[in-house]
Amino acid sequence: MPVLSREQIDAFWRDGFLMVEGAVTPGQLTALKADIAAWVEESRAHKAPFGPPTIDGRPRFDMGAEHSAEKPALRRINNPSDISAAYRAVMLDARTVDMVADLVGPDVKFHHCKINLKLPGAKTEVAYHQDFAYTPHTNDDVVTALLFLDDIDENNGCLTVVPGSHKGPMLSLFDGERFTGAVAAEEETRALAASVPCVGKAGSVCLMHTKLLHGSAANGADTSRGLYICVYTAADAVPIARNPMPSLNEGRIVRGKEARFARLNAGLVELPKQPKSASFFTVLGQDSKQAAE
Ligand SMILES: O=C(O)CCC(=O)C(=O)O
């Protein structure tokens, strides 16, 4: 039984994104938020990115340079589904997964997940980019599901997207030979002028096409802005670059069955550079909190 209506599916393919309210149950949302609260508390005792490490040996938790015990700035949790039953349950089997199956299914595969957190006053910004440039696949039936963990409005660092930009072109995230993780300044200016905000209540989801141009500003409000971001693909979309955030569950079929064939789109794909630090925010020039500071 489809979860999304024909109109919603058409809107996703026309605009490159779709907002849906009530994408998880109240119980699921409460469990997700309880883990966040515990992790924020834990972060107070740390002065640098900390573990338990991800499967490629990087710290799981990352804080912005402004972090302190009194005012935590925990900004990233890598693959929370590897360490939390609540996050694993939602990644594997929430309504969001059915929605993704309506868009690129019936056979759907998990790629990776993360939490991007902007606590009140956090300086974290996300420069404009298209996810496909970080996680290219043999085809672009790839959906990023951004679940709102808080009520999000235009003041607390909401996601902003450029409707229709998934239809192309792919914009480079390189400046010469250097992988910046962000589009060029003039592209960002154009994107900002054409952007719309994605706002809504906690428990809403923004389903985003992997080629949609998007970014987000710092949180200037006194409310938290958390996103649980899960990336899913059609089962026959096969990664053509190493996963920037490898997970125990990478490649797991969450709906339908495994693919026998990889489906290929024609064309050239610029390959990303792999991050070495705890989060891509450092690639964007936003240093992590470091013990020596
Ligand atoms: O956290 C955000 O505002 C955006 C997240 C994002 O762009 C990404 O993870 O690709």
PDB file of C-alpha atoms and ligand atoms in Angstrom:
ATOM      1  CA  MET A   1       0.000   0.000   0.000  1.00  0.00           C
ATOM      2  CA  PRO A   2       1.561   3.345  -1.024  1.00  0.00           C
ATOM      3  CA  VAL A   3       2.018   5.889   1.761  1.00  0.00           C
ATOM      4  CA  LEU A   4       2.464   8.859  -0.560  1.00  0.00           C
ATOM      5  CA  SER A   5      -0.290  10.109  -2.868  1.00  0.00           C
ATOM      6  CA  ARG A   6       0.186  10.465  -6.632  1.00  0.00           C
ATOM      7  CA  GLU A   7       0.304  14.263  -6.119  1.00  0.00           C
ATOM      8  CA  GLN A   8       3.078  13.939  -3.525  1.00  0.00           C
ATOM      9  CA  ILE A   9       5.117  11.625  -5.742  1.00  0.00           C
ATOM     10  CA  ASP A  10       4.702  13.988  -8.711  1.00  0.00           C
ATOM     11  CA  ALA A  11       5.706  16.961  -6.529  1.00  0.00           C
ATOM     12  CA  PHE A  12       8.878  15.150  -5.443  1.00  0.00           C
ATOM     13  CA  TRP A  13       9.960  14.509  -9.030  1.00  0.00           C
ATOM     14  CA  ARG A  14       8.971  18.026 -10.148  1.00  0.00           C
ATOM     15  CA  ASP A  15      10.574  19.977  -7.285  1.00  0.00           C
ATOM     16  CA  GLY A  16      13.243  17.530  -6.132  1.00  0.00           C
ATOM     17  CA  PHE A  17      11.924  17.511  -2.566  1.00  0.00           C
ATOM     18  CA  LEU A  18       8.779  16.815  -0.578  1.00  0.00           C
ATOM     19  CA  MET A  19       7.799  17.761   2.977  1.00  0.00           C
ATOM     20  CA  VAL A  20       5.594  15.278   4.866  1.00  0.00           C
ATOM     21  CA  GLU A  21       4.316  15.694   8.424  1.00  0.00           C
ATOM     22  CA  GLY A  22       4.032  12.874  10.963  1.00  0.00           C
ATOM     23  CA  ALA A  23       6.720  10.741   9.351  1.00  0.00           C
ATOM     24  CA  VAL A  24       7.477   8.826  12.564  1.00  0.00           C
ATOM     25  CA  THR A  25       5.254   7.903  15.503  1.00  0.00           C
ATOM     26  CA  PRO A  26       5.240  10.062  18.654  1.00  0.00           C
ATOM     27  CA  GLY A  27       6.878   7.145  20.481  1.00  0.00           C
ATOM     28  CA  GLN A  28       9.696   6.933  17.928  1.00  0.00           C
ATOM     29  CA  LEU A  29      10.267  10.691  18.137  1.00  0.00           C
ATOM     30  CA  THR A  30      10.416  10.602  21.938  1.00  0.00           C
ATOM     31  CA  ALA A  31      13.006   7.800  21.851  1.00  0.00           C
ATOM     32  CA  LEU A  32      15.159   9.639  19.275  1.00  0.00           C
ATOM     33  CA  LYS A  33      15.070  12.828  21.319  1.00  0.00           C
ATOM     34  CA  ALA A  34      15.951  11.018  24.548  1.00  0.00           C
ATOM     35  CA  ASP A  35      19.155   9.702  22.964  1.00  0.00           C
ATOM     36  CA  ILE A  36      20.055  13.175  21.710  1.00  0.00           C
ATOM     37  CA  ALA A  37      19.577  14.651  25.168  1.00  0.00           C
ATOM     38  CA  ALA A  38      21.864  11.977  26.651  1.00  0.00           C
ATOM     39  CA  TRP A  39      24.542  12.533  23.989  1.00  0.00           C
ATOM     40  CA  VAL A  40      24.482  16.302  24.507  1.00  0.00           C
ATOM     41  CA  GLU A  41      24.963  15.728  28.248  1.00  0.00           C
ATOM     42  CA  GLU A  42      27.841  13.329  27.547  1.00  0.00           C
ATOM     43  CA  SER A  43      29.509  15.850  25.236  1.00  0.00           C
ATOM     44  CA  ARG A  44      29.925  18.318  28.116  1.00  0.00           C
ATOM     45  CA  ALA A  45      32.803  16.191  29.465  1.00  0.00           C
ATOM     46  CA  HIS A  46      34.716  16.249  26.161  1.00  0.00           C
ATOM     47  CA  LYS A  47      37.074  18.799  24.663  1.00  0.00           C
ATOM     48  CA  ALA A  48      37.583  17.087  21.288  1.00  0.00           C
ATOM     49  CA  PRO A  49      35.671  14.708  18.985  1.00  0.00           C
ATOM     50  CA  PHE A  50      35.033  11.439  20.848  1.00  0.00           C
ATOM     51  CA  GLY A  51      33.967   7.799  20.392  1.00  0.00           C
ATOM     52  CA  PRO A  52      32.779   5.049  20.223  1.00  0.00           C
ATOM     53  CA  PRO A  53      34.586   5.115  16.872  1.00  0.00           C
ATOM     54  CA  THR A  54      32.874   4.619  13.533  1.00  0.00           C
ATOM     55  CA  ILE A  55      33.821   1.454  11.624  1.00  0.00           C
ATOM     56  CA  ASP A  56      36.535   3.407   9.774  1.00  0.00           C
ATOM     57  CA  GLY A  57      38.025   4.503  13.111  1.00  0.00           C
ATOM     58  CA  ARG A  58      36.854   8.121  13.245  1.00  0.00           C
ATOM     59  CA  PRO A  59      35.208   9.703  16.302  1.00  0.00           C
ATOM     60  CA  ARG A  60      31.430   9.230  16.315  1.00  0.00           C
ATOM     61  CA  PHE A  61      30.662  12.611  17.941  1.00  0.00           C
ATOM     62  CA  ASP A  62      31.898  15.988  16.739  1.00  0.00           C
ATOM     63  CA  MET A  63      31.528  19.422  18.314  1.00  0.00           C
ATOM     64  CA  GLY A  64      31.974  22.900  16.877  1.00  0.00           C
ATOM     65  CA  ALA A  65      34.925  25.054  18.020  1.00  0.00           C
ATOM     66  CA  GLU A  66      32.547  27.094  20.223  1.00  0.00           C
ATOM     67  CA  HIS A  67      31.753  23.996  22.365  1.00  0.00           C
ATOM     68  CA  SER A  68      32.164  24.141  26.141  1.00  0.00           C
ATOM     69  CA  ALA A  69      30.879  22.162  29.115  1.00  0.00           C
ATOM     70  CA  GLU A  70      28.522  25.033  29.958  1.00  0.00           C
ATOM     71  CA  LYS A  71      27.270  25.544  26.384  1.00  0.00           C
ATOM     72  CA  PRO A  72      27.621  22.334  24.364  1.00  0.00           C
ATOM     73  CA  ALA A  73      27.929  22.585  20.595  1.00  0.00           C
ATOM     74  CA  LEU A  74      27.585  18.919  19.656  1.00  0.00           C
ATOM     75  CA  ARG A  75      26.989  19.157  15.903  1.00  0.00           C
ATOM     76  CA  ARG A  76      27.342  15.698  14.381  1.00  0.00           C
ATOM     77  CA  ILE A  77      26.685  12.063  15.304  1.00  0.00           C
ATOM     78  CA  ASN A  78      27.943   9.684  12.617  1.00  0.00           C
ATOM     79  CA  ASN A  79      25.758   6.641  11.857  1.00  0.00           C
ATOM     80  CA  PRO A  80      23.716   6.723  15.076  1.00  0.00           C
ATOM     81  CA  SER A  81      21.927   3.560  13.844  1.00  0.00           C
ATOM     82  CA  ASP A  82      25.165   1.677  14.616  1.00  0.00           C
ATOM     83  CA  ILE A  83      24.970   2.565  18.323  1.00  0.00           C
ATOM     84  CA  SER A  84      21.319   3.261  19.159  1.00  0.00           C
ATOM     85  CA  ALA A  85      18.321   0.929  19.028  1.00  0.00           C
ATOM     86  CA  ALA A  86      15.965   3.888  18.556  1.00  0.00           C
ATOM     87  CA  TYR A  87      17.865   5.233  15.531  1.00  0.00           C
ATOM     88  CA  ARG A  88      18.300   1.744  14.072  1.00  0.00           C
ATOM     89  CA  ALA A  89      14.550   1.053  14.348  1.00  0.00           C
ATOM     90  CA  VAL A  90      13.640   4.260  12.518  1.00  0.00           C
ATOM     91  CA  MET A  91      16.292   3.734   9.848  1.00  0.00           C
ATOM     92  CA  LEU A  92      15.067   0.189   9.177  1.00  0.00           C
ATOM     93  CA  ASP A  93      11.331   0.493   9.445  1.00  0.00           C
ATOM     94  CA  ALA A  94       9.705   3.902   9.922  1.00  0.00           C
ATOM     95  CA  ARG A  95       7.035   5.388   7.652  1.00  0.00           C
ATOM     96  CA  THR A  96       9.876   7.324   6.049  1.00  0.00           C
ATOM     97  CA  VAL A  97      11.187   4.049   4.598  1.00  0.00           C
ATOM     98  CA  ASP A  98       7.798   3.324   3.021  1.00  0.00           C
ATOM     99  CA  MET A  99       7.818   6.820   1.536  1.00  0.00           C
ATOM    100  CA  VAL A 100      11.236   6.253   0.003  1.00  0.00           C
ATOM    101  CA  ALA A 101       9.961   2.947  -1.422  1.00  0.00           C
ATOM    102  CA  ASP A 102       7.092   4.876  -3.051  1.00  0.00           C
ATOM    103  CA  LEU A 103       9.667   7.142  -4.708  1.00  0.00           C
ATOM    104  CA  VAL A 104      12.492   4.829  -5.824  1.00  0.00           C
ATOM    105  CA  GLY A 105      11.314   1.343  -4.777  1.00  0.00           C
ATOM    106  CA  PRO A 106       9.996  -1.225  -4.434  1.00  0.00           C
ATOM    107  CA  ASP A 107      13.541  -2.429  -3.687  1.00  0.00           C
ATOM    108  CA  VAL A 108      15.372  -0.047  -1.353  1.00  0.00           C
ATOM    109  CA  LYS A 109      18.848  -0.166   0.159  1.00  0.00           C
ATOM    110  CA  PHE A 110      20.383   1.796   3.070  1.00  0.00           C
ATOM    111  CA  HIS A 111      23.613   3.742   2.498  1.00  0.00           C
ATOM    112  CA  HIS A 112      24.474   5.763   5.646  1.00  0.00           C
ATOM    113  CA  CYS A 113      22.977   8.047   8.266  1.00  0.00           C
ATOM    114  CA  LYS A 114      23.935  10.901  10.548  1.00  0.00           C
ATOM    115  CA  ILE A 115      22.536  13.541  12.862  1.00  0.00           C
ATOM    116  CA  ASN A 116      23.243  17.191  12.127  1.00  0.00           C
ATOM    117  CA  LEU A 117      22.535  19.120  15.276  1.00  0.00           C
ATOM    118  CA  LYS A 118      22.494  22.882  15.699  1.00  0.00           C
ATOM    119  CA  LEU A 119      22.022  23.614  19.379  1.00  0.00           C
ATOM    120  CA  PRO A 120      20.873  27.151  20.298  1.00  0.00           C
ATOM    121  CA  GLY A 121      23.428  29.655  19.043  1.00  0.00           C
ATOM    122  CA  ALA A 122      25.449  27.019  17.150  1.00  0.00           C
ATOM    123  CA  LYS A 123      27.680  28.477  14.467  1.00  0.00           C
ATOM    124  CA  THR A 124      27.429  25.444  12.181  1.00  0.00           C
ATOM    125  CA  GLU A 125      26.520  26.217   8.585  1.00  0.00           C
ATOM    126  CA  VAL A 126      26.094  23.862   5.650  1.00  0.00           C
ATOM    127  CA  ALA A 127      27.462  25.280   2.409  1.00  0.00           C
ATOM    128  CA  TYR A 128      25.414  24.693  -0.744  1.00  0.00           C
ATOM    129  CA  HIS A 129      25.999  21.336  -2.402  1.00  0.00           C
ATOM    130  CA  GLN A 130      24.277  18.384  -4.073  1.00  0.00           C
ATOM    131  CA  ASP A 131      24.572  15.141  -2.093  1.00  0.00           C
ATOM    132  CA  PHE A 132      25.302  13.095  -5.213  1.00  0.00           C
ATOM    133  CA  ALA A 133      28.696  14.831  -5.460  1.00  0.00           C
ATOM    134  CA  TYR A 134      29.591  13.280  -2.067  1.00  0.00           C
ATOM    135  CA  THR A 135      27.948   9.907  -2.684  1.00  0.00           C
ATOM    136  CA  PRO A 136      27.845   9.185  -6.441  1.00  0.00           C
ATOM    137  CA  HIS A 137      26.076   6.012  -7.574  1.00  0.00           C
ATOM    138  CA  THR A 138      25.571   4.240 -10.886  1.00  0.00           C
ATOM    139  CA  ASN A 139      22.160   5.947 -11.092  1.00  0.00           C
ATOM    140  CA  ASP A 140      20.551   8.808  -9.196  1.00  0.00           C
ATOM    141  CA  ASP A 141      17.568   7.047  -7.632  1.00  0.00           C
ATOM    142  CA  VAL A 142      18.990   8.126  -4.303  1.00  0.00           C
ATOM    143  CA  VAL A 143      16.918   9.859  -1.632  1.00  0.00           C
ATOM    144  CA  THR A 144      18.075  11.721   1.459  1.00  0.00           C
ATOM    145  CA  ALA A 145      15.403  11.587   4.175  1.00  0.00           C
ATOM    146  CA  LEU A 146      15.898  14.462   6.625  1.00  0.00           C
ATOM    147  CA  LEU A 147      13.749  13.828   9.693  1.00  0.00           C
ATOM    148  CA  PHE A 148      13.020  16.854  11.891  1.00  0.00           C
ATOM    149  CA  LEU A 149      13.900  16.098  15.514  1.00  0.00           C
ATOM    150  CA  ASP A 150      12.747  19.568  16.587  1.00  0.00           C
ATOM    151  CA  ASP A 151      10.264  22.163  15.420  1.00  0.00           C
ATOM    152  CA  ILE A 152      12.196  23.950  12.688  1.00  0.00           C
ATOM    153  CA  ASP A 153      11.559  27.454  11.411  1.00  0.00           C
ATOM    154  CA  GLU A 154      13.447  30.098   9.467  1.00  0.00           C
ATOM    155  CA  ASN A 155      15.302  31.300  12.595  1.00  0.00           C
ATOM    156  CA  ASN A 156      16.920  28.108  13.871  1.00  0.00           C
ATOM    157  CA  GLY A 157      19.030  27.112  10.896  1.00  0.00           C
ATOM    158  CA  CYS A 158      16.492  25.393   8.657  1.00  0.00           C
ATOM    159  CA  LEU A 159      17.412  23.535   5.506  1.00  0.00           C
ATOM    160  CA  THR A 160      17.042  25.686   2.377  1.00  0.00           C
ATOM    161  CA  VAL A 161      16.657  24.101  -1.050  1.00  0.00           C
ATOM    162  CA  VAL A 162      16.566  25.214  -4.689  1.00  0.00           C
ATOM    163  CA  PRO A 163      13.397  23.709  -6.202  1.00  0.00           C
ATOM    164  CA  GLY A 164      13.994  21.956  -9.525  1.00  0.00           C
ATOM    165  CA  SER A 165      17.793  22.025  -9.237  1.00  0.00           C
ATOM    166  CA  HIS A 166      17.910  18.200  -9.177  1.00  0.00           C
ATOM    167  CA  LYS A 167      17.306  18.329 -12.938  1.00  0.00           C
ATOM    168  CA  GLY A 168      20.849  19.556 -13.349  1.00  0.00           C
ATOM    169  CA  PRO A 169      23.571  20.455 -13.875  1.00  0.00           C
ATOM    170  CA  MET A 170      25.794  18.808 -11.260  1.00  0.00           C
ATOM    171  CA  LEU A 171      27.971  21.559  -9.768  1.00  0.00           C
ATOM    172  CA  SER A 172      31.603  20.908  -8.891  1.00  0.00           C
ATOM    173  CA  LEU A 173      32.680  20.856  -5.246  1.00  0.00           C
ATOM    174  CA  PHE A 174      36.309  21.462  -6.249  1.00  0.00           C
ATOM    175  CA  ASP A 175      38.234  24.728  -6.364  1.00  0.00           C
ATOM    176  CA  GLY A 176      40.955  23.751  -8.822  1.00  0.00           C
ATOM    177  CA  GLU A 177      42.460  20.584  -7.316  1.00  0.00           C
ATOM    178  CA  ARG A 178      41.089  21.246  -3.823  1.00  0.00           C
ATOM    179  CA  PHE A 179      37.902  19.486  -2.695  1.00  0.00           C
ATOM    180  CA  THR A 180      36.009  22.229  -0.820  1.00  0.00           C
ATOM    181  CA  GLY A 181      32.756  20.331  -0.328  1.00  0.00           C
ATOM    182  CA  ALA A 182      30.878  23.455  -1.456  1.00  0.00           C
ATOM    183  CA  VAL A 183      29.801  24.951  -4.767  1.00  0.00           C
ATOM    184  CA  ALA A 184      31.642  28.060  -6.040  1.00  0.00           C
ATOM    185  CA  ALA A 185      30.740  31.420  -4.455  1.00  0.00           C
ATOM    186  CA  GLU A 186      28.840  32.692  -7.494  1.00  0.00           C
ATOM    187  CA  GLU A 187      26.783  29.483  -7.620  1.00  0.00           C
ATOM    188  CA  GLU A 188      25.994  29.878  -3.917  1.00  0.00           C
ATOM    189  CA  THR A 189      24.791  33.455  -4.498  1.00  0.00           C
ATOM    190  CA  ARG A 190      22.476  32.208  -7.257  1.00  0.00           C
ATOM    191  CA  ALA A 191      21.288  29.341  -5.048  1.00  0.00           C
ATOM    192  CA  LEU A 192      20.510  31.621  -2.107  1.00  0.00           C
ATOM    193  CA  ALA A 193      18.380  33.839  -4.334  1.00  0.00           C
ATOM    194  CA  ALA A 194      16.375  30.857  -5.605  1.00  0.00           C
ATOM    195  CA  SER A 195      16.070  28.964  -2.294  1.00  0.00           C
ATOM    196  CA  VAL A 196      12.997  28.130  -0.276  1.00  0.00           C
ATOM    197  CA  PRO A 197      13.041  27.187   3.440  1.00  0.00           C
ATOM    198  CA  CYS A 198      11.979  23.738   4.630  1.00  0.00           C
ATOM    199  CA  VAL A 199      10.157  24.304   7.912  1.00  0.00           C
ATOM    200  CA  GLY A 200       7.800  22.212   9.986  1.00  0.00           C
ATOM    201  CA  LYS A 201       7.035  20.427  13.205  1.00  0.00           C
ATOM    202  CA  ALA A 202       9.226  17.799  14.857  1.00  0.00           C
ATOM    203  CA  GLY A 203       8.430  14.443  13.243  1.00  0.00           C
ATOM    204  CA  SER A 204       8.156  15.932   9.730  1.00  0.00           C
ATOM    205  CA  VAL A 205      10.461  14.686   7.010  1.00  0.00           C
ATOM    206  CA  CYS A 206      11.998  16.385   4.001  1.00  0.00           C
ATOM    207  CA  LEU A 207      12.504  13.775   1.282  1.00  0.00           C
ATOM    208  CA  MET A 208      15.204  15.140  -0.968  1.00  0.00           C
ATOM    209  CA  HIS A 209      16.491  14.007  -4.351  1.00  0.00           C
ATOM    210  CA  THR A 210      20.258  13.409  -4.226  1.00  0.00           C
ATOM    211  CA  LYS A 211      20.904  16.058  -6.909  1.00  0.00           C
ATOM    212  CA  LEU A 212      18.908  18.833  -5.231  1.00  0.00           C
ATOM    213  CA  LEU A 213      21.012  21.887  -4.384  1.00  0.00           C
ATOM    214  CA  HIS A 214      20.704  22.763  -0.699  1.00  0.00           C
ATOM    215  CA  GLY A 215      22.410  24.287   2.325  1.00  0.00           C
ATOM    216  CA  SER A 216      21.589  25.798   5.701  1.00  0.00           C
ATOM    217  CA  ALA A 217      22.541  28.785   7.848  1.00  0.00           C
ATOM    218  CA  ALA A 218      23.652  28.978  11.495  1.00  0.00           C
ATOM    219  CA  ASN A 219      21.117  28.731  14.313  1.00  0.00           C
ATOM    220  CA  GLY A 220      20.450  32.249  15.537  1.00  0.00           C
ATOM    221  CA  ALA A 221      17.585  31.205  17.821  1.00  0.00           C
ATOM    222  CA  ASP A 222      17.310  29.815  21.335  1.00  0.00           C
ATOM    223  CA  THR A 223      15.763  26.560  20.139  1.00  0.00           C
ATOM    224  CA  SER A 224      17.591  23.445  19.004  1.00  0.00           C
ATOM    225  CA  ARG A 225      17.562  22.268  15.370  1.00  0.00           C
ATOM    226  CA  GLY A 226      18.212  18.563  14.905  1.00  0.00           C
ATOM    227  CA  LEU A 227      17.966  16.496  11.726  1.00  0.00           C
ATOM    228  CA  TYR A 228      18.229  12.716  11.524  1.00  0.00           C
ATOM    229  CA  ILE A 229      19.469  12.203   7.977  1.00  0.00           C
ATOM    230  CA  CYS A 230      19.180   8.767   6.345  1.00  0.00           C
ATOM    231  CA  VAL A 231      20.338   8.095   2.803  1.00  0.00           C
ATOM    232  CA  TYR A 232      18.572   5.349   0.826  1.00  0.00           C
ATOM    233  CA  THR A 233      18.943   4.205  -2.751  1.00  0.00           C
ATOM    234  CA  ALA A 234      17.130   2.041  -5.245  1.00  0.00           C
ATOM    235  CA  ALA A 235      18.593  -1.453  -4.769  1.00  0.00           C
ATOM    236  CA  ASP A 236      20.138  -1.280  -8.253  1.00  0.00           C
ATOM    237  CA  ALA A 237      22.016   1.983  -7.561  1.00  0.00           C
ATOM    238  CA  VAL A 238      25.566   0.944  -6.703  1.00  0.00           C
ATOM    239  CA  PRO A 239      28.078   3.341  -5.084  1.00  0.00           C
ATOM    240  CA  ILE A 240      30.934   4.456  -7.332  1.00  0.00           C
ATOM    241  CA  ALA A 241      32.902   6.121  -4.523  1.00  0.00           C
ATOM    242  CA  ARG A 242      33.756   4.897  -1.054  1.00  0.00           C
ATOM    243  CA  ASN A 243      31.102   5.679   1.530  1.00  0.00           C
ATOM    244  CA  PRO A 244      32.212   8.875   3.324  1.00  0.00           C
ATOM    245  CA  MET A 245      30.578   7.436   6.441  1.00  0.00           C
ATOM    246  CA  PRO A 246      30.753   3.641   6.396  1.00  0.00           C
ATOM    247  CA  SER A 247      28.173   1.846   8.558  1.00  0.00           C
ATOM    248  CA  LEU A 248      27.562  -1.660   9.840  1.00  0.00           C
ATOM    249  CA  ASN A 249      24.285  -1.517   7.933  1.00  0.00           C
ATOM    250  CA  GLU A 250      25.610  -0.199   4.618  1.00  0.00           C
ATOM    251  CA  GLY A 251      23.968  -2.020   1.706  1.00  0.00           C
ATOM    252  CA  ARG A 252      21.218  -3.471   3.875  1.00  0.00           C
ATOM    253  CA  ILE A 253      17.950  -4.026   1.990  1.00  0.00           C
ATOM    254  CA  VAL A 254      15.196  -2.225   3.926  1.00  0.00           C
ATOM    255  CA  ARG A 255      12.342  -2.837   1.477  1.00  0.00           C
ATOM    256  CA  GLY A 256      11.934  -5.480  -1.253  1.00  0.00           C
ATOM    257  CA  LYS A 257      14.858  -7.541  -2.477  1.00  0.00           C
ATOM    258  CA  GLU A 258      18.482  -7.332  -3.584  1.00  0.00           C
ATOM    259  CA  ALA A 259      19.251  -6.295  -7.166  1.00  0.00           C
ATOM    260  CA  ARG A 260      20.873  -8.698  -9.590  1.00  0.00           C
ATOM    261  CA  PHE A 261      21.988  -5.931 -11.967  1.00  0.00           C
ATOM    262  CA  ALA A 262      23.383  -2.449 -11.392  1.00  0.00           C
ATOM    263  CA  ARG A 263      21.506   0.182 -13.426  1.00  0.00           C
ATOM    264  CA  LEU A 264      23.775   2.758 -15.084  1.00  0.00           C
ATOM    265  CA  ASN A 265      23.077   6.365 -16.036  1.00  0.00           C
ATOM    266  CA  ALA A 266      25.236   7.695 -18.844  1.00  0.00           C
ATOM    267  CA  GLY A 267      27.636  10.595 -18.314  1.00  0.00           C
ATOM    268  CA  LEU A 268      30.623  11.821 -16.344  1.00  0.00           C
ATOM    269  CA  VAL A 269      30.699  11.928 -12.551  1.00  0.00           C
ATOM    270  CA  GLU A 270      33.289  13.968 -10.635  1.00  0.00           C
ATOM    271  CA  LEU A 271      34.571  11.842  -7.761  1.00  0.00           C
ATOM    272  CA  PRO A 272      34.733  13.275  -4.219  1.00  0.00           C
ATOM    273  CA  LYS A 273      37.669  13.214  -1.800  1.00  0.00           C
ATOM    274  CA  GLN A 274      37.121  11.183   1.339  1.00  0.00           C
ATOM    275  CA  PRO A 275      37.035  12.987   4.704  1.00  0.00           C
ATOM    276  CA  LYS A 276      39.603  12.109   7.377  1.00  0.00           C
ATOM    277  CA  SER A 277      38.113  14.163  10.215  1.00  0.00           C
ATOM    278  CA  ALA A 278      35.062  13.443  12.366  1.00  0.00           C
ATOM    279  CA  SER A 279      32.714  15.408  10.117  1.00  0.00           C
ATOM    280  CA  PHE A 280      32.565  17.243   6.795  1.00  0.00           C
ATOM    281  CA  PHE A 281      32.190  20.542   8.642  1.00  0.00           C
ATOM    282  CA  THR A 282      35.990  20.711   8.881  1.00  0.00           C
ATOM    283  CA  VAL A 283      36.178  20.355   5.065  1.00  0.00           C
ATOM    284  CA  LEU A 284      33.859  23.380   4.955  1.00  0.00           C
ATOM    285  CA  GLY A 285      36.386  25.311   7.087  1.00  0.00           C
ATOM    286  CA  GLN A 286      34.512  24.962  10.400  1.00  0.00           C
ATOM    287  CA  ASP A 287      37.040  23.419  12.807  1.00  0.00           C
ATOM    288  CA  SER A 288      36.093  20.917  15.491  1.00  0.00           C
ATOM    289  CA  LYS A 289      36.596  21.714  19.141  1.00  0.00           C
ATOM    290  CA  GLN A 290      40.150  20.641  19.984  1.00  0.00           C
ATOM    291  CA  ALA A 291      41.542  19.833  23.428  1.00  0.00           C
ATOM    292  CA  ALA A 292      44.505  22.210  23.082  1.00  0.00           C
ATOM    293  CA  GLU A 293      42.261  25.268  22.694  1.00  0.00           C
TER     294      GLU A 293
HETATM  295  O1  LIG B   1      22.103  19.898   8.294  1.00  0.00           O
HETATM  296  C1  LIG B   1      21.684  20.504   7.315  1.00  0.00           C
HETATM  297  O2  LIG B   1      21.119  21.590   7.416  1.00  0.00           O
HETATM  298  C2  LIG B   1      21.838  19.983   5.912  1.00  0.00           C
HETATM  299  C3  LIG B   1      22.383  18.627   5.827  1.00  0.00           C
HETATM  300  C4  LIG B   1      23.023  18.358   4.523  1.00  0.00           C
HETATM  301  O3  LIG B   1      23.098  19.162   3.674  1.00  0.00           O
HETATM  302  C5  LIG B   1      23.630  17.089   4.250  1.00  0.00           C
HETATM  303  O4  LIG B   1      23.856  16.344   5.193  1.00  0.00           O
HETATM  304  O5  LIG B   1      23.873  16.813   3.070  1.00  0.00           O
END
